[in-house]
């Protein structure tokens, strides 16, 4: 999203192609409507700019849907469940993270269990990773 408004940040983030985007967007909305318990718990901590910056959840970036993103800080937060333990999913996650970092994002991951057992430490880690920047810096 690019903005000419002087008080708005300018983002240069690639979204899915014109044919893939509607499906990605539909999947993102469905994911928002059916979060895991861990995603729901973390969203409670991130929503409403509680950390001083705005986070979006289940947001489309490129061909991917990320769990949470702060566009201002170029930070993506992923919450991983058991299905991320398979070799295939780990390879998919690696390629996905590689793409997202190539676009300028920092990606941090937490396990569902971490979020549910120690939300305060998860939020502290996220705060430590909030680095304000604009694309290309």
PDB file of C-alpha atoms in Angstrom, residues 48-106:
ATOM      1  CA  UNK A  48      -5.507  -2.163  19.561  1.00  0.00           C
ATOM      2  CA  UNK A  49      -1.885  -0.998  19.381  1.00  0.00           C
ATOM      3  CA  UNK A  50      -1.296  -2.146  22.967  1.00  0.00           C
ATOM      4  CA  UNK A  51       2.441  -2.338  22.281  1.00  0.00           C
ATOM      5  CA  UNK A  52       2.517   1.137  20.746  1.00  0.00           C
ATOM      6  CA  UNK A  53       2.304  -0.094  17.143  1.00  0.00           C
ATOM      7  CA  UNK A  54      -0.447  -1.548  14.986  1.00  0.00           C
ATOM      8  CA  UNK A  55      -0.472  -5.276  14.257  1.00  0.00           C
ATOM      9  CA  UNK A  56      -2.565  -7.021  11.636  1.00  0.00           C
ATOM     10  CA  UNK A  57      -3.506 -10.682  11.900  1.00  0.00           C
ATOM     11  CA  UNK A  58      -3.778 -13.261   9.130  1.00  0.00           C
ATOM     12  CA  UNK A  59      -2.392 -10.803   6.596  1.00  0.00           C
ATOM     13  CA  UNK A  60      -1.512 -11.672   2.991  1.00  0.00           C
ATOM     14  CA  UNK A  61       2.095 -10.959   1.970  1.00  0.00           C
ATOM     15  CA  UNK A  62       3.145 -12.298  -1.409  1.00  0.00           C
ATOM     16  CA  UNK A  63       1.646 -15.769  -1.739  1.00  0.00           C
ATOM     17  CA  UNK A  64       1.624 -16.283   2.032  1.00  0.00           C
ATOM     18  CA  UNK A  65      -0.665 -15.552   4.955  1.00  0.00           C
ATOM     19  CA  UNK A  66       1.242 -14.508   8.069  1.00  0.00           C
ATOM     20  CA  UNK A  67      -0.220 -14.889  11.551  1.00  0.00           C
ATOM     21  CA  UNK A  68       0.642 -11.365  12.745  1.00  0.00           C
ATOM     22  CA  UNK A  69       2.510  -8.483  11.148  1.00  0.00           C
ATOM     23  CA  UNK A  70       3.510  -4.992  12.189  1.00  0.00           C
ATOM     24  CA  UNK A  71       4.037  -3.247   8.866  1.00  0.00           C
ATOM     25  CA  UNK A  72       5.611  -0.188  10.491  1.00  0.00           C
ATOM     26  CA  UNK A  73       8.336  -2.336  12.049  1.00  0.00           C
ATOM     27  CA  UNK A  74       8.531  -4.931   9.280  1.00  0.00           C
ATOM     28  CA  UNK A  75       8.027  -7.634  11.916  1.00  0.00           C
ATOM     29  CA  UNK A  76       6.158 -10.896  11.389  1.00  0.00           C
ATOM     30  CA  UNK A  77       5.159 -13.072  14.330  1.00  0.00           C
ATOM     31  CA  UNK A  78       4.260 -16.701  13.653  1.00  0.00           C
ATOM     32  CA  UNK A  79       2.590 -19.074  16.102  1.00  0.00           C
ATOM     33  CA  UNK A  80       3.303 -22.698  15.233  1.00  0.00           C
ATOM     34  CA  UNK A  81       1.343 -25.799  16.201  1.00  0.00           C
ATOM     35  CA  UNK A  82       2.193 -29.486  15.941  1.00  0.00           C
ATOM     36  CA  UNK A  83       1.815 -29.665  12.172  1.00  0.00           C
ATOM     37  CA  UNK A  84       4.980 -27.563  11.908  1.00  0.00           C
ATOM     38  CA  UNK A  85       6.921 -30.573  13.255  1.00  0.00           C
ATOM     39  CA  UNK A  86       6.762 -32.552   9.995  1.00  0.00           C
ATOM     40  CA  UNK A  87       9.760 -32.463   7.627  1.00  0.00           C
ATOM     41  CA  UNK A  88       7.558 -31.211   4.782  1.00  0.00           C
ATOM     42  CA  UNK A  89       6.119 -28.366   6.824  1.00  0.00           C
ATOM     43  CA  UNK A  90       9.547 -27.409   8.165  1.00  0.00           C
ATOM     44  CA  UNK A  91      10.825 -27.124   4.589  1.00  0.00           C
ATOM     45  CA  UNK A  92       7.768 -25.062   3.616  1.00  0.00           C
ATOM     46  CA  UNK A  93       8.323 -22.811   6.653  1.00  0.00           C
ATOM     47  CA  UNK A  94      11.992 -22.404   5.722  1.00  0.00           C
ATOM     48  CA  UNK A  95      11.133 -21.337   2.164  1.00  0.00           C
ATOM     49  CA  UNK A  96       8.384 -19.064   3.405  1.00  0.00           C
ATOM     50  CA  UNK A  97      10.677 -17.398   5.950  1.00  0.00           C
ATOM     51  CA  UNK A  98      13.368 -17.044   3.294  1.00  0.00           C
ATOM     52  CA  UNK A  99      10.912 -15.234   1.015  1.00  0.00           C
ATOM     53  CA  UNK A 100       9.594 -12.976   3.777  1.00  0.00           C
ATOM     54  CA  UNK A 101      13.099 -12.006   4.944  1.00  0.00           C
ATOM     55  CA  UNK A 102      14.087 -11.323   1.330  1.00  0.00           C
ATOM     56  CA  UNK A 103      11.242  -8.795   1.291  1.00  0.00           C
ATOM     57  CA  UNK A 104      12.737  -7.013   4.308  1.00  0.00           C
ATOM     58  CA  UNK A 105      10.755  -8.579   7.155  1.00  0.00           C
ATOM     59  CA  UNK A 106      12.105  -9.989  10.392  1.00  0.00           C
TER      60      UNK A 106
END
